[in-house]
Coordinates of C-alpha atoms and ligand atoms in Angstrom, one line a residue:
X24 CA 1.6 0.4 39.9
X25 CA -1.9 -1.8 40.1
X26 CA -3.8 1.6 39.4
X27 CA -1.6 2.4 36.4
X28 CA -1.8 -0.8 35.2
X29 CA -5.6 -1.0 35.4
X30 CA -5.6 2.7 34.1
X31 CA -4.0 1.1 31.2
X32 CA -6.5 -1.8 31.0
X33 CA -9.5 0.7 31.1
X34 CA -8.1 2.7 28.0
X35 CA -7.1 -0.2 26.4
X36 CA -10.8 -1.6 27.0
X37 CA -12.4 1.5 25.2
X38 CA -10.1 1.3 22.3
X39 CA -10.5 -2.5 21.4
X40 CA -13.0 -3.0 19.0
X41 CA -11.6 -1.8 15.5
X42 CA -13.5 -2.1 12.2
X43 CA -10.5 -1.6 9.6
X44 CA -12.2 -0.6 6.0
X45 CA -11.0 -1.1 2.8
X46 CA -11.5 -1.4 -1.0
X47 CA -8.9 -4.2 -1.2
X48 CA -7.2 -7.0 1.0
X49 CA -4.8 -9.3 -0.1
X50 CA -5.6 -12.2 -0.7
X51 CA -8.9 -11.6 -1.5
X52 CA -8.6 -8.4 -3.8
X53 CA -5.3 -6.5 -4.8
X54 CA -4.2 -4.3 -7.2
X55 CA -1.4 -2.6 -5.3
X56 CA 0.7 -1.7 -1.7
X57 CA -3.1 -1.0 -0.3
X58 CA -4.1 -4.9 -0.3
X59 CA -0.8 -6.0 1.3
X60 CA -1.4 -3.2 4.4
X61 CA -5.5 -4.0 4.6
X62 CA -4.2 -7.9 4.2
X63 CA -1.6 -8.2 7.1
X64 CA -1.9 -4.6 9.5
X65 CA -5.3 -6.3 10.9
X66 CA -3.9 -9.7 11.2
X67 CA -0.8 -8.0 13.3
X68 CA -4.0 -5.9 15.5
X69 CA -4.9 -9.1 16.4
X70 CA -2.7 -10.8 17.2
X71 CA -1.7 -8.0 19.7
X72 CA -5.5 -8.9 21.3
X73 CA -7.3 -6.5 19.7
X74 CA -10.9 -7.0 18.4
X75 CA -9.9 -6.3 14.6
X76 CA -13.0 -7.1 12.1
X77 CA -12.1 -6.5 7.9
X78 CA -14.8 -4.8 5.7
X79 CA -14.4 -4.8 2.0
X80 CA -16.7 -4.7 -0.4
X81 CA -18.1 -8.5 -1.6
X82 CA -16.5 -9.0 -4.9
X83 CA -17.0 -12.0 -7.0
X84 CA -13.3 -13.4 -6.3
X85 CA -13.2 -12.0 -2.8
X86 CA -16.6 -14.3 -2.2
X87 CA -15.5 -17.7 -3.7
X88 CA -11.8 -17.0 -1.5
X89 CA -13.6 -16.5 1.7
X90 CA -16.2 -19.7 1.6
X91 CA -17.8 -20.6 3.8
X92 CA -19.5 -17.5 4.2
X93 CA -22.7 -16.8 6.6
X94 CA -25.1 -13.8 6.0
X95 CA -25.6 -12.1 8.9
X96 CA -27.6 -9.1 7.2
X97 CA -30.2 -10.4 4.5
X98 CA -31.5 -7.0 3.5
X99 CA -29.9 -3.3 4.6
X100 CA -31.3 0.1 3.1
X101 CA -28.7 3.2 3.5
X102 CA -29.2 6.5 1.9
X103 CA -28.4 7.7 -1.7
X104 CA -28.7 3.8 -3.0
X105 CA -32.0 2.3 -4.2
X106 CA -31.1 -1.6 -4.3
X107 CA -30.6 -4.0 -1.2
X108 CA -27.6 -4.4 0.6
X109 CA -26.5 -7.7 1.6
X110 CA -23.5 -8.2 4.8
X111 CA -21.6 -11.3 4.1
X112 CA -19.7 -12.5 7.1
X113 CA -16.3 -14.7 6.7
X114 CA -13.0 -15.5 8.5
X115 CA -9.4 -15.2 7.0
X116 CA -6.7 -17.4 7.9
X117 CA -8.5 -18.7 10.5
X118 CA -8.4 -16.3 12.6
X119 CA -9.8 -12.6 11.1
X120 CA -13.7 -12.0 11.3
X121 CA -14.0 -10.1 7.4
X122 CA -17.0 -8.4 6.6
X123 CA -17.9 -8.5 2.6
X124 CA -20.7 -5.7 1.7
X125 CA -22.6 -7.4 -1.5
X126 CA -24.1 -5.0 -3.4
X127 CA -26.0 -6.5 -6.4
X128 CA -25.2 -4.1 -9.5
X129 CA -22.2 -2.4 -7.6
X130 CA -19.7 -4.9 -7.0
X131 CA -20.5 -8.1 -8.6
X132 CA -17.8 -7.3 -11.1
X133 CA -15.3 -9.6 -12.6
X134 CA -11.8 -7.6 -12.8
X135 CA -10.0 -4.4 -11.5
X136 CA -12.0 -3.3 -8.5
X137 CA -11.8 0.6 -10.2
X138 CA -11.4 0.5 -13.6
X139 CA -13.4 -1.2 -16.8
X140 CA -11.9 -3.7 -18.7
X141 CA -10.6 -0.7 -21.0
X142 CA -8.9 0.9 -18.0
X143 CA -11.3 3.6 -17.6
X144 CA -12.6 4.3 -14.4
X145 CA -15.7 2.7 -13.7
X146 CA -18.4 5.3 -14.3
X147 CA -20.3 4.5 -11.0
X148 CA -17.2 5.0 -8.6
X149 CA -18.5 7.2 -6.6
X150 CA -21.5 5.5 -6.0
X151 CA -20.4 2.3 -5.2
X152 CA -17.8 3.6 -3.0
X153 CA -20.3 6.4 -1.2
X154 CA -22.6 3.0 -0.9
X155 CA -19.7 1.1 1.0
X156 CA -19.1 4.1 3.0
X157 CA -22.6 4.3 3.9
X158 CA -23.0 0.8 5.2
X159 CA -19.4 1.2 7.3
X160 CA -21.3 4.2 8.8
X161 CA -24.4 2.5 9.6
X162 CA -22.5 0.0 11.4
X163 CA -20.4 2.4 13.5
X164 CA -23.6 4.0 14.2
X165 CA -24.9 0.8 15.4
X166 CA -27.7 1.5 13.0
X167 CA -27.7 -2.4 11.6
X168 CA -29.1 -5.7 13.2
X169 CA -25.4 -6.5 14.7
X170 CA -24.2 -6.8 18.0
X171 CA -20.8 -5.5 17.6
X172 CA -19.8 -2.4 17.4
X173 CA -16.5 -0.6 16.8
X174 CA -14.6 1.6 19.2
X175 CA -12.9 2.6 16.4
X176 CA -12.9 2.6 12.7
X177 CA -9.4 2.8 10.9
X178 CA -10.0 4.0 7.1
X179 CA -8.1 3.6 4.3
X180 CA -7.6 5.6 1.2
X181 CA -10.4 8.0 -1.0
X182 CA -12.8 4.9 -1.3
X183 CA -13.4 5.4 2.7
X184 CA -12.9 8.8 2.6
X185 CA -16.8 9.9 3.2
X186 CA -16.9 8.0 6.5
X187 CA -15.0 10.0 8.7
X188 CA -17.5 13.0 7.5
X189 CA -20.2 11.3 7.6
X190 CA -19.8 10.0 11.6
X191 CA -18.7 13.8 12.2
X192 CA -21.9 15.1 13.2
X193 CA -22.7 12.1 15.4
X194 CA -21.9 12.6 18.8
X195 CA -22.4 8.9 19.6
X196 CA -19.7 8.1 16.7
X197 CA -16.8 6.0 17.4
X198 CA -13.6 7.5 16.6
X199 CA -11.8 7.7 13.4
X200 CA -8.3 7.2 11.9
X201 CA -7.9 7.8 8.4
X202 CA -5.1 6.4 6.7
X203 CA -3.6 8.0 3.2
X204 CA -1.7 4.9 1.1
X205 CA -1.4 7.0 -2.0
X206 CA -2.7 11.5 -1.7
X207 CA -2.4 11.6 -5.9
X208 CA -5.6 9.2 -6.0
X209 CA -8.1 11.6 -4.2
X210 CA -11.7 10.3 -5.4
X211 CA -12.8 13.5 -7.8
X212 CA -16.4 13.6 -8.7
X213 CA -18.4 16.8 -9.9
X214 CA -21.3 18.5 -8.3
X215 CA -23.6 17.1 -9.8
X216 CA -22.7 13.4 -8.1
X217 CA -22.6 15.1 -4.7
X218 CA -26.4 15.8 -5.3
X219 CA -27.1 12.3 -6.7
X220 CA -25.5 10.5 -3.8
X221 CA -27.3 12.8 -1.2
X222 CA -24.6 13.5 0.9
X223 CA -25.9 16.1 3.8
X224 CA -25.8 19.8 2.2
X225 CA -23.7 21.0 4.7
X226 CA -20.7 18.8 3.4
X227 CA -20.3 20.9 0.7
X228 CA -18.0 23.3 1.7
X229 CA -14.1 23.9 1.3
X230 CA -13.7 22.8 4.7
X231 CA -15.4 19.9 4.3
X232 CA -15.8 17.9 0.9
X233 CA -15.6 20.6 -1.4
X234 CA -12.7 20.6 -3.6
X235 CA -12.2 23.6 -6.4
X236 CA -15.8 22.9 -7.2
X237 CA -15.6 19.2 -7.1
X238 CA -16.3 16.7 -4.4
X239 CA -13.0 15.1 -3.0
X240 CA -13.6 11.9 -1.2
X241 CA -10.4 12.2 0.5
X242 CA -11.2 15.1 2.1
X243 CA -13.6 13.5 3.9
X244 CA -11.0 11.9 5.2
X245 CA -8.4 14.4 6.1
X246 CA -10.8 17.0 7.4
X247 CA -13.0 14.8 9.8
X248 CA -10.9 12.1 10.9
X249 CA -9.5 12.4 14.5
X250 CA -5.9 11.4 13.5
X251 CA -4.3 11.3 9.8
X252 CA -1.2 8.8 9.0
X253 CA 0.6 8.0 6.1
X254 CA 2.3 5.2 5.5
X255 CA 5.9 6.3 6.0
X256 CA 6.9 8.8 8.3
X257 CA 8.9 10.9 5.3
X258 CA 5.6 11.1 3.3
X259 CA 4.0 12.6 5.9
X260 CA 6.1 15.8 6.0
X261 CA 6.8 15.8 2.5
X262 CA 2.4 15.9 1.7
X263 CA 3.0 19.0 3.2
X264 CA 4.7 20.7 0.9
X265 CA 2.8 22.1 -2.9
X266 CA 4.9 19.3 -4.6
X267 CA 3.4 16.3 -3.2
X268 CA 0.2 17.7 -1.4
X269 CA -2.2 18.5 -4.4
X270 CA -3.5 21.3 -3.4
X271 CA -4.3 19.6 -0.1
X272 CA -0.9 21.2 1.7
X273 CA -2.8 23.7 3.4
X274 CA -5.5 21.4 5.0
X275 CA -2.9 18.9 6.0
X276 CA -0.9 21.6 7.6
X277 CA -4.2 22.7 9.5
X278 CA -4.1 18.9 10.4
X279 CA -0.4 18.5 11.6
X280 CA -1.2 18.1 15.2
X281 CA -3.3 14.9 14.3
X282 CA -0.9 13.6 11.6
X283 CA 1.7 11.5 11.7
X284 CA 3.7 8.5 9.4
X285 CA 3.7 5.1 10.4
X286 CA 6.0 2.9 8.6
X287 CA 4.4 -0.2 6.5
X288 CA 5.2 -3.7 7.7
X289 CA 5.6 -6.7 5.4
X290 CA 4.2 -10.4 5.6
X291 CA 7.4 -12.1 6.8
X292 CA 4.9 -15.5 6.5
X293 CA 4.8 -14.9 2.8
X294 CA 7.7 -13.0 1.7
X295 CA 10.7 -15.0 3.4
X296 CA 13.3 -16.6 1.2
X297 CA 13.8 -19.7 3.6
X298 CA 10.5 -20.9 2.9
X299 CA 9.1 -19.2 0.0
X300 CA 7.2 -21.7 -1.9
X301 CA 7.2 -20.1 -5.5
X302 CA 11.4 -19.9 -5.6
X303 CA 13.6 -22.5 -6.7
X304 CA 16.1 -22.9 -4.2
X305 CA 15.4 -21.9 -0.4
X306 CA 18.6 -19.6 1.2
X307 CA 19.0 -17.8 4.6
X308 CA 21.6 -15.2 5.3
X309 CA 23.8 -17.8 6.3
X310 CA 23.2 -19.9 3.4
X311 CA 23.2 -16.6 0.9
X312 CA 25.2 -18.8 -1.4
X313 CA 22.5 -20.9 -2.6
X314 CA 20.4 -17.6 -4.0
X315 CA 22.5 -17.9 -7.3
X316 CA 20.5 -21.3 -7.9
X317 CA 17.4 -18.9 -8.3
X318 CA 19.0 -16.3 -10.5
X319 CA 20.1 -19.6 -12.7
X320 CA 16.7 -20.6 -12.8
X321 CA 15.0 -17.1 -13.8
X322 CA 17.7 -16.6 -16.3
X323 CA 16.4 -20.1 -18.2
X324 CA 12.7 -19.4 -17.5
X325 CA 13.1 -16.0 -19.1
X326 CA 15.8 -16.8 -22.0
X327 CA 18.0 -14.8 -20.4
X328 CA 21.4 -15.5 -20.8
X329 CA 22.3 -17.9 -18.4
X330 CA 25.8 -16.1 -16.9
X331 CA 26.1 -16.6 -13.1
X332 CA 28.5 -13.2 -13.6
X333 CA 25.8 -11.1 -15.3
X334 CA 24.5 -8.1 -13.0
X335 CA 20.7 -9.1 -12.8
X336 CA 18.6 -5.9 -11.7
X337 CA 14.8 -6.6 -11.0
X338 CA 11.8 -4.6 -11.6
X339 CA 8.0 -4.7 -10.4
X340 CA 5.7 -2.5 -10.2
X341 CA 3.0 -0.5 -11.6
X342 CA 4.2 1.3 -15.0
X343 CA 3.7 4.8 -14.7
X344 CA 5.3 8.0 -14.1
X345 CA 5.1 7.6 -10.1
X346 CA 7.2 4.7 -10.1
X347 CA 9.7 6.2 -13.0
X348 CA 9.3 3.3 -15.1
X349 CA 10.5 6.1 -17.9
X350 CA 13.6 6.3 -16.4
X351 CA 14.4 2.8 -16.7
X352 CA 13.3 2.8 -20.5
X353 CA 15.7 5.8 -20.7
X354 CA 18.5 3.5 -19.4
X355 CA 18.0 0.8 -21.2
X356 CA 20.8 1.1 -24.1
X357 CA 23.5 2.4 -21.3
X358 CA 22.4 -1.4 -19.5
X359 CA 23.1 -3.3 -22.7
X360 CA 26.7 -1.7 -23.1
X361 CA 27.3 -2.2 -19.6
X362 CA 29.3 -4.8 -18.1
X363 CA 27.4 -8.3 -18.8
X364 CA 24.1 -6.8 -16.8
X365 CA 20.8 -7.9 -17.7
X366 CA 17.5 -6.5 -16.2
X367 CA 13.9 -8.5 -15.7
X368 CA 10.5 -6.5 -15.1
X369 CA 7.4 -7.6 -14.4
X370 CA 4.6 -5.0 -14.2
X371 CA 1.5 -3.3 -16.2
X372 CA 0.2 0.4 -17.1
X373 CA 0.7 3.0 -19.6
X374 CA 0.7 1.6 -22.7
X375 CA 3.8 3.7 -24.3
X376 CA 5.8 2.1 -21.5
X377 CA 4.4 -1.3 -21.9
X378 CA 5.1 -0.9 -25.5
X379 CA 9.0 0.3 -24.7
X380 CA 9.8 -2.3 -22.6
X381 CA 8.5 -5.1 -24.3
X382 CA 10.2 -4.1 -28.1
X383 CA 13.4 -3.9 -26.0
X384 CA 13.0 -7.0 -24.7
X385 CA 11.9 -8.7 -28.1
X386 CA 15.5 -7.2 -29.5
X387 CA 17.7 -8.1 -26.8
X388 CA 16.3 -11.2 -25.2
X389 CA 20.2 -12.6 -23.8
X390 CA 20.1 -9.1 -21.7
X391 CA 16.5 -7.8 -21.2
X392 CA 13.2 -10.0 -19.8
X393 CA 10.2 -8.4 -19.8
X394 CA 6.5 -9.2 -18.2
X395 CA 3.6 -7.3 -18.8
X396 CA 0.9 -8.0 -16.7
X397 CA 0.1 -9.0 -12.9
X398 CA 1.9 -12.5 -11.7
X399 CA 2.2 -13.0 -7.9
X400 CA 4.7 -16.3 -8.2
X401 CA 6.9 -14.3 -11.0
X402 CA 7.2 -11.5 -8.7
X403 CA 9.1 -13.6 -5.9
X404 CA 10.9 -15.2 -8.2
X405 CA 12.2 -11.9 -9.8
X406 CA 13.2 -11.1 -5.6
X407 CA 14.6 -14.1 -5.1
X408 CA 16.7 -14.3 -8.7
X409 CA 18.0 -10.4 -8.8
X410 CA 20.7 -9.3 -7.7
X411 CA 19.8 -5.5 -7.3
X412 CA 16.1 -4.2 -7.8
X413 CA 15.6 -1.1 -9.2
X414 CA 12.9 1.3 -7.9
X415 CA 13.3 4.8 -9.0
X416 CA 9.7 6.1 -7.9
X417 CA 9.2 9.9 -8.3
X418 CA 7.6 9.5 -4.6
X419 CA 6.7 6.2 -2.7
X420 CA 4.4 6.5 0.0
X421 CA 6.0 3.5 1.7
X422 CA 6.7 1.0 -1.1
X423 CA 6.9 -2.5 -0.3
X424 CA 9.3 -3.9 -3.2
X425 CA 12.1 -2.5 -1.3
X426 CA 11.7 -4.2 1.7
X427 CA 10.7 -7.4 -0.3
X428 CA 14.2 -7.3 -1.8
X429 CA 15.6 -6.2 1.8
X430 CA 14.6 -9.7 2.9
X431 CA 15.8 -11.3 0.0
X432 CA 19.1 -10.0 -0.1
X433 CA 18.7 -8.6 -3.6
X434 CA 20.0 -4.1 -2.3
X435 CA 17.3 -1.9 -4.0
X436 CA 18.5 1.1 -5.9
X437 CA 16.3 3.5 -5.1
X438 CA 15.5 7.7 -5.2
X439 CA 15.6 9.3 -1.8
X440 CA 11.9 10.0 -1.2
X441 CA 9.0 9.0 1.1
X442 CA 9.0 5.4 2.6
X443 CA 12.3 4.8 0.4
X444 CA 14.2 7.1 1.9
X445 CA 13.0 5.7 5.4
X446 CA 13.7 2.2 5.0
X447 CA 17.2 1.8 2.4
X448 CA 20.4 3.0 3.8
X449 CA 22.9 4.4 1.1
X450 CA 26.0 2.0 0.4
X451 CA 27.7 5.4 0.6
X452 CA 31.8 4.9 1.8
X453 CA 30.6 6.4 5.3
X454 CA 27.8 3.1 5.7
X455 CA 30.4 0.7 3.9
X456 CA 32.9 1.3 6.3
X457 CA 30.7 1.6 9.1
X458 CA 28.9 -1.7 7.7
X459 CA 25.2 -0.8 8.0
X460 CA 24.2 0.2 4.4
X461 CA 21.5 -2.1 2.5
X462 CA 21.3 -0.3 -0.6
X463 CA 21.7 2.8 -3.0
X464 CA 19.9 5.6 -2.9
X465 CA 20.1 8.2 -5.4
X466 CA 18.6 11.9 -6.3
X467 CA 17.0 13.7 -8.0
X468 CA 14.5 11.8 -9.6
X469 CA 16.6 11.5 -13.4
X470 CA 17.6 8.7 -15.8
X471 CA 21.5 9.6 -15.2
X472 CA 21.3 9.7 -11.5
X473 CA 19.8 6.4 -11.5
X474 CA 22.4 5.3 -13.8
X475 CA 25.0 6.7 -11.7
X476 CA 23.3 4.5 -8.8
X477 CA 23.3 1.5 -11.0
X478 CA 27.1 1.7 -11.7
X479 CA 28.2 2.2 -8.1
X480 CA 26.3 -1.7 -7.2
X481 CA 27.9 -2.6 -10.2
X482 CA 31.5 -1.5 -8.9
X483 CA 30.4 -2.8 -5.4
X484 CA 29.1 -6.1 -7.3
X485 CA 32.3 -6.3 -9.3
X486 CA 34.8 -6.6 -5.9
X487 CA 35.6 -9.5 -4.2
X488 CA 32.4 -11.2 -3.1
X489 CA 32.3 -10.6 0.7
X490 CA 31.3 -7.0 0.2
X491 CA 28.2 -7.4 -2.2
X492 CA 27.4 -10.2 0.4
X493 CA 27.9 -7.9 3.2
X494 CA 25.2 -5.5 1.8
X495 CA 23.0 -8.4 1.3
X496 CA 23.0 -9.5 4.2
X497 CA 22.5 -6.4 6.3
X498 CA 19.5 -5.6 4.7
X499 CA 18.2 -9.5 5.6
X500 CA 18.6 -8.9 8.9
X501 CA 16.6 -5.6 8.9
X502 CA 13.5 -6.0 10.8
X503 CA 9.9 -4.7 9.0
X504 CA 7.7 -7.2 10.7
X505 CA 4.5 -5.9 11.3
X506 CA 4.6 -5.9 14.4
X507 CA 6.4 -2.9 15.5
X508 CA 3.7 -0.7 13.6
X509 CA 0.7 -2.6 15.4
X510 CA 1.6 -1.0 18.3
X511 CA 2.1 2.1 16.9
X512 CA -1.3 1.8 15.5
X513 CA -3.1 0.8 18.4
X514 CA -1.6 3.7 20.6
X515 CA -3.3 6.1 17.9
X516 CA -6.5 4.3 18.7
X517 CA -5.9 4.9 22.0
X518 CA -5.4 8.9 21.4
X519 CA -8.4 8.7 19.0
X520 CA -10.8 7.8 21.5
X521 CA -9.6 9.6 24.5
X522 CA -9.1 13.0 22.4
X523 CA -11.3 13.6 19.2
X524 CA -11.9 15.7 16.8
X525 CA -14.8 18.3 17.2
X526 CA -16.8 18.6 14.5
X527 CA -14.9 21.2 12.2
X528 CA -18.3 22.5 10.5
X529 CA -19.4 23.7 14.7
X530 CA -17.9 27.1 14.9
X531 CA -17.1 26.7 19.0
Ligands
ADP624 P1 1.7 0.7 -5.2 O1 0.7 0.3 -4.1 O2 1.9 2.1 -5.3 O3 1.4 0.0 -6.5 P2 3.6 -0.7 -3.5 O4 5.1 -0.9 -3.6 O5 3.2 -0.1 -2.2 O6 3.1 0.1 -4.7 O7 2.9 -2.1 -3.6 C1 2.8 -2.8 -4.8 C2 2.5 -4.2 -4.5 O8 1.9 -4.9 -5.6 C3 3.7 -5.0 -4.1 O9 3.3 -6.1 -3.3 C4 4.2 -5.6 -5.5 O10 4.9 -6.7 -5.4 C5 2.9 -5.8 -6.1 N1 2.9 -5.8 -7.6 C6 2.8 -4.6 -8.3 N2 2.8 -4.9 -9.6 C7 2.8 -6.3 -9.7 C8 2.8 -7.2 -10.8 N3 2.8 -6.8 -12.1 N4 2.8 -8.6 -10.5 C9 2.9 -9.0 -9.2 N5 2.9 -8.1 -8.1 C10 2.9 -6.8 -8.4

């Protein structure tokens, strides 16, 4: 028992120290699902007792947030980048050491960590991310001035793609986990940059970062990490398959014994309905009665009609094809014959859906509310004021909106796919008799399966009360807390370090 237990204690020793890398981290920089992970999975690492330390790269909002700030490295050189590098050291919430990597001409920029103020890309991507994931490499390498050094360092995403492929052919490296939030944004750059940002010849190869003649950053990921997760177990089989993989199918299969799906966890400290400070009336599932004050109080924010019978459906999200924000503009004049249902969305993209949404909601403002841009208070509000939330993405990695409204007591409608499919159960009359469903879930992908979906909550919605509140409140009582996935997390570290990856570019 003692020597197990100290076994334990050993491993656990060797796996402690986790530098967790990032492009974005709520509070200090989101544009999507990526911040709230990078923003709360380290937080939940820590509080388990592991040595968690946040790196992201030192934008101009990210530095005034995190004040007071200490440098702890003045001046940094790393290959394939001219300028100085600065490392920026701060604390979130009290309790998380972040790391912010100011770059002078990389990432003092006002905005959208990716893309111009036109929504273009910004043309130096791959530098400045190659430049962040230069610097993460030089740390893990202990190559800088610090005295800390990470057992393991958890990437996410194509902006820390390089580092896992970089740390490959060091056999001093700590290990690697490479986390994929989203496989359709993969980092594609053409030769010509792989030269510029002298990555190490050998690199480019199609089992390394080579990718149809282009440079993948996410294959640097994939191929060199010592384990691969998604964030939902169902996206991780379903990346396997020509569909969803990109043309990257056949190196995740190669990688199946290293991947795996961890479900995402959500901030229960910010998204909880009994507390939430943007809402207008607090509610529990015991007190679910007092959520209609908030659907009262959206409806006059929004010149809705105020109708405490009207079928409110919510909507956030990014507008584009992923998330089928066409197939709610392709619903839209079926929702306005319907019975008394009005919908509110909140969200910003493609212009032609922008566009859509917003002349509907100029025409029929008693039934439709629409909000184009990025608004963190609207966006609990809109959970707390809806009574079903629509989410009828083509895939979802994990999605978060779902288990927002889960909390909320507001039954997403949503396609059976990825992190959806794992987290809603179907208010089909098996799970309504046996009591457990939260939700509808609906296939394929089309505008009249999701309008099917929509008019089974609204036969559910239109019985006697106690079974709409039945499904509410089951889905309240799920449990997403970060917590469970921690551990999952930190037993990867775990296999990480004990078992890595040989170098896939040494034939044995
Ligand atoms: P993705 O990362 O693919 O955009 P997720 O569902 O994983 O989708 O995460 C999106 C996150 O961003 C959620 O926290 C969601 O509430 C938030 N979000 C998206 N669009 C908006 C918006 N327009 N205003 C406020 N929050 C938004």
């Amino acid at each position: 028992m003692g020597t197990s237990n100290q076994f334990l204690e050993e491993n656990s020793v060797r796996s402690n120290k986790i530098l967790f890398a990032a492009s974005e981290a709520q509070p200090l920089m989101k544009t999507g699902g990526l911040a709230d992970v990078a923003g709360s999975l380290p937080l939940a690492l820590h509080q388990l007792g592991l040595d968690v330390r946040l790196i992201l790269p030192a934008y101009p909002t990210s530095v005034e947030q995190l004040i007071p700030l200490h440098t702890v490295i003045s001046s940094l050189k790393v290959p394939g980048w001219g300028g100085q590098v600065r490392i920026l050291a701060g604390t979130l919430h009290g309790e998380l050491p972040v790391y912010l990597v100011d770059i002078p001409g990389l990432f003092d920029r006002i905005g959208n960590p990716y893309l111009d103020p036109q929504g273009h890309n910004w043309r130096d991507n791959a530098d400045r991310f190659a430049a962040f994931c230069r610097v993460v490499v030089a740390m893990a390498l202990k190559q800088t001035p610090l005295e800390w050094h990470p057992d393991v360092v958890h990437c996410n995403d194509w902006q820390t793609g390089l580092v896992p492929a970089l740390l490959s052919a060091h056999w001093d490296r700590p290990a690697t986990l490479f986390t994929i939030h989203n496989l359709a944004y993969q980092g594609l750059f053409d030769r010509g940059t792989f030269q510029r940002l002298r990555l190490p010849p050998e690199l480019w190869n199609h089992h390394a970062l080579e990718f149809h003649q282009q440079l993948s950053f996410i294959k640097g990921g994939i191929a060199f990490a010592d384990r691969v997760t998604t964030v939902s177990p169902t996206y991780s089989s379903e990346i396997l398959t020509p569909e969803l993989g990109y043309g990257l199918e056949g190196l995740l299969r190669h990688r199946l014994p290293h991947l795996s799906g961890i479900l995402n966890g959500i901030d229960y400290r910010q998204w909880d309905p009994r507390s939430d400070p943007h809402i207008a009336s607090h509610y529990s599932a015991e007190t679910l009665h007092l959520k209609a004050a908030n659907k009262q109080a959206l409806q006059q924010e929004l010149g809705l009609a105020v109708d405490p019978e009207a079928l409110l459906f919510g909507h956030i999200g990014r507008l584009v094809p992923q998330k089928g924000s066409d197939l709610i503009i392709e619903i839209l004049d079926a929702l306005l014959h319907g019975d008394r249902m009005q919908l509110v969305l909140l969200g910003s993209g493609d212009e032609q859906y922008e566009q859509a949404l917003s002349q509907a909601a100029l025409r029929n403002p008693q039934q439709i509310a629409s909000r184009i841009g990025y608004d963190e208070a609207l966006a609990h509000r809109i959970e707390a004021a809806s009574d079903a939330f629509l989410m009828p993405s083509r895939f979802e990695p994990c999605g978060l909106n779902q288990l927002y409204s889960l909390r909320y007591g507001t039954p997403p409608i949503v396609h059976r796919t990825g992190g959806l499919a794992d987290t809603v159960i179907n208010a089909s009359s098996d799970h309504i008799l046996a009591a457990d469903a939260t939700g509808f879930v609906f296939e394929p992908a089309t505008s009249s399966a999701l309008w099917e979906a929509m008019q089974r909550a609204e036969t559910l919605f239109r019985r006697p009360s106690v079974w709409w509140e039945h499904l509410a409140r089951n889905g309240m009582q799920q449990d997403f807390s970060w917590q469970r996935s921690a551990v999952a997390y930190r037993e990867l570290y775990l296999q990480a370090v004990d078992d890595p990856l040989p170098n896939p570019l040494v034939k044995p």
